[in-house]
PDB file of C-alpha atoms in Angstrom:
ATOM      1  CA  MET A  14     331.314  -9.816 163.182  1.00 71.00           C
ATOM      2  CA  PRO A  15     328.303  -7.753 162.026  1.00 80.00           C
ATOM      3  CA  LYS A  16     325.763  -9.442 159.769  1.00 86.00           C
ATOM      4  CA  LYS A  17     325.367  -8.090 156.261  1.00 87.00           C
ATOM      5  CA  LEU A  18     322.090  -6.265 155.791  1.00 91.00           C
ATOM      6  CA  LEU A  19     320.174  -7.195 152.665  1.00 93.00           C
ATOM      7  CA  PHE A  20     318.348  -4.617 150.584  1.00 93.00           C
ATOM      8  CA  ALA A  21     315.089  -5.990 149.103  1.00 94.00           C
ATOM      9  CA  PRO A  22     313.040  -3.191 147.504  1.00 93.00           C
ATOM     10  CA  SER A  23     309.372  -3.969 146.967  1.00 90.00           C
ATOM     11  CA  ILE A  24     307.867  -3.660 143.511  1.00 87.00           C
ATOM     12  CA  LEU A  25     304.433  -2.962 145.025  1.00 85.00           C
ATOM     13  CA  SER A  26     304.898   0.768 144.476  1.00 82.00           C
ATOM     14  CA  ALA A  27     306.589   0.436 141.088  1.00 86.00           C
ATOM     15  CA  ASP A  28     305.278   2.042 137.928  1.00 87.00           C
ATOM     16  CA  PHE A  29     304.269  -1.143 136.119  1.00 83.00           C
ATOM     17  CA  ALA A  30     304.609   0.552 132.738  1.00 88.00           C
ATOM     18  CA  SER A  31     308.320   0.902 133.613  1.00 92.00           C
ATOM     19  CA  LEU A  32     308.808  -2.233 135.728  1.00 89.00           C
ATOM     20  CA  GLY A  33     311.848  -3.503 133.854  1.00 91.00           C
ATOM     21  CA  LYS A  34     313.546  -0.101 134.021  1.00 94.00           C
ATOM     22  CA  GLN A  35     312.782   0.313 137.708  1.00 94.00           C
ATOM     23  CA  ILE A  36     314.044  -3.161 138.595  1.00 93.00           C
ATOM     24  CA  LYS A  37     317.249  -2.428 136.676  1.00 94.00           C
ATOM     25  CA  GLU A  38     317.607   0.841 138.645  1.00 95.00           C
ATOM     26  CA  VAL A  39     317.393  -0.928 142.015  1.00 94.00           C
ATOM     27  CA  GLU A  40     319.808  -3.610 140.803  1.00 94.00           C
ATOM     28  CA  ASP A  41     322.275  -0.877 139.800  1.00 96.00           C
ATOM     29  CA  ALA A  42     321.755   0.751 143.210  1.00 96.00           C
ATOM     30  CA  GLY A  43     322.848  -2.473 144.939  1.00 95.00           C
ATOM     31  CA  ALA A  44     319.627  -4.356 145.695  1.00 95.00           C
ATOM     32  CA  ASP A  45     320.199  -7.911 146.894  1.00 96.00           C
ATOM     33  CA  TRP A  46     316.677  -9.228 146.260  1.00 93.00           C
ATOM     34  CA  ILE A  47     313.411  -8.078 144.683  1.00 93.00           C
ATOM     35  CA  HIS A  48     310.472  -8.156 147.130  1.00 92.00           C
ATOM     36  CA  VAL A  49     307.075  -9.174 145.726  1.00 88.00           C
ATOM     37  CA  ASP A  50     303.892  -8.880 147.809  1.00 86.00           C
ATOM     38  CA  ILE A  51     301.123 -11.361 146.986  1.00 83.00           C
ATOM     39  CA  MET A  52     297.767 -10.600 148.631  1.00 81.00           C
ATOM     40  CA  ASP A  53     294.455 -12.379 148.177  1.00 79.00           C
ATOM     41  CA  GLY A  54     292.245  -9.807 149.883  1.00 79.00           C
ATOM     42  CA  HIS A  55     291.602 -12.020 152.914  1.00 80.00           C
ATOM     43  CA  PHE A  56     294.047 -10.482 155.417  1.00 76.00           C
ATOM     44  CA  VAL A  57     294.765  -7.177 153.698  1.00 73.00           C
ATOM     45  CA  PRO A  58     293.240  -5.374 150.707  1.00 70.00           C
ATOM     46  CA  ASN A  59     294.151  -7.006 147.404  1.00 68.00           C
ATOM     47  CA  MET A  60     296.489  -4.315 146.102  1.00 65.00           C
ATOM     48  CA  SER A  61     299.227  -6.552 144.777  1.00 65.00           C
ATOM     49  CA  MET A  62     300.262  -8.576 141.820  1.00 71.00           C
ATOM     50  CA  GLY A  63     300.116 -12.274 141.169  1.00 73.00           C
ATOM     51  CA  ARG A  64     301.948 -15.019 139.386  1.00 74.00           C
ATOM     52  CA  LYS A  65     302.216 -13.142 136.061  1.00 78.00           C
ATOM     53  CA  ALA A  66     304.038 -10.225 137.703  1.00 79.00           C
ATOM     54  CA  LEU A  67     306.427 -12.626 139.408  1.00 81.00           C
ATOM     55  CA  GLU A  68     307.113 -14.383 136.102  1.00 83.00           C
ATOM     56  CA  ALA A  69     307.839 -10.986 134.510  1.00 85.00           C
ATOM     57  CA  CYS A  70     310.276 -10.169 137.327  1.00 84.00           C
ATOM     58  CA  LYS A  71     311.999 -13.503 136.724  1.00 85.00           C
ATOM     59  CA  GLN A  72     312.516 -12.559 133.060  1.00 88.00           C
ATOM     60  CA  ILE A  73     313.781  -9.071 133.963  1.00 89.00           C
ATOM     61  CA  SER A  74     316.195  -9.877 136.785  1.00 90.00           C
ATOM     62  CA  THR A  75     318.371 -12.697 138.041  1.00 90.00           C
ATOM     63  CA  LEU A  76     318.185 -11.370 141.615  1.00 93.00           C
ATOM     64  CA  PRO A  77     316.389 -13.674 144.075  1.00 90.00           C
ATOM     65  CA  LYS A  78     312.681 -12.901 144.470  1.00 88.00           C
ATOM     66  CA  ASP A  79     311.564 -12.485 148.084  1.00 88.00           C
ATOM     67  CA  VAL A  80     307.864 -13.342 147.923  1.00 86.00           C
ATOM     68  CA  HIS A  81     305.569 -12.379 150.793  1.00 86.00           C
ATOM     69  CA  LEU A  82     302.415 -14.521 150.613  1.00 84.00           C
ATOM     70  CA  MET A  83     299.708 -12.672 152.530  1.00 84.00           C
ATOM     71  CA  VAL A  84     297.100 -15.227 151.563  1.00 84.00           C
ATOM     72  CA  GLU A  85     294.857 -17.744 153.206  1.00 86.00           C
ATOM     73  CA  ALA A  86     296.452 -21.231 153.167  1.00 87.00           C
ATOM     74  CA  PRO A  87     299.825 -20.178 151.697  1.00 86.00           C
ATOM     75  CA  GLU A  88     300.955 -23.804 151.631  1.00 90.00           C
ATOM     76  CA  LYS A  89     298.632 -24.285 148.638  1.00 88.00           C
ATOM     77  CA  PHE A  90     300.683 -21.793 146.609  1.00 83.00           C
ATOM     78  CA  ILE A  91     304.302 -22.496 147.577  1.00 86.00           C
ATOM     79  CA  GLU A  92     305.110 -24.811 144.667  1.00 88.00           C
ATOM     80  CA  TRP A  93     303.166 -22.637 142.201  1.00 84.00           C
ATOM     81  CA  TYR A  94     305.112 -19.480 143.132  1.00 81.00           C
ATOM     82  CA  ALA A  95     308.425 -21.309 143.366  1.00 84.00           C
ATOM     83  CA  GLU A  96     307.955 -22.426 139.762  1.00 81.00           C
ATOM     84  CA  SER A  97     307.240 -18.806 138.834  1.00 79.00           C
ATOM     85  CA  GLY A  98     310.501 -17.499 140.239  1.00 80.00           C
ATOM     86  CA  ALA A  99     310.168 -17.137 144.000  1.00 82.00           C
TER      87      ALA A  99
END
């Protein structure tokens, strides 16, 4: 039996002035999760959002948030981001 593929669009390229609208659009298109990239500038350039953006996503959508922690010592942030909606 084939596994179901999950669709998890990233909000990294979203228009943040229209974040709620764009998240609703991907939900309506069948997204399973919302992907959130968290970067601290150590491994990759810091071109992402942080806890506030994740909290906003939590208020906008009930879809699970797939959070990619590209940070040094991610274990320090797991509980913090989980509380914020990851």
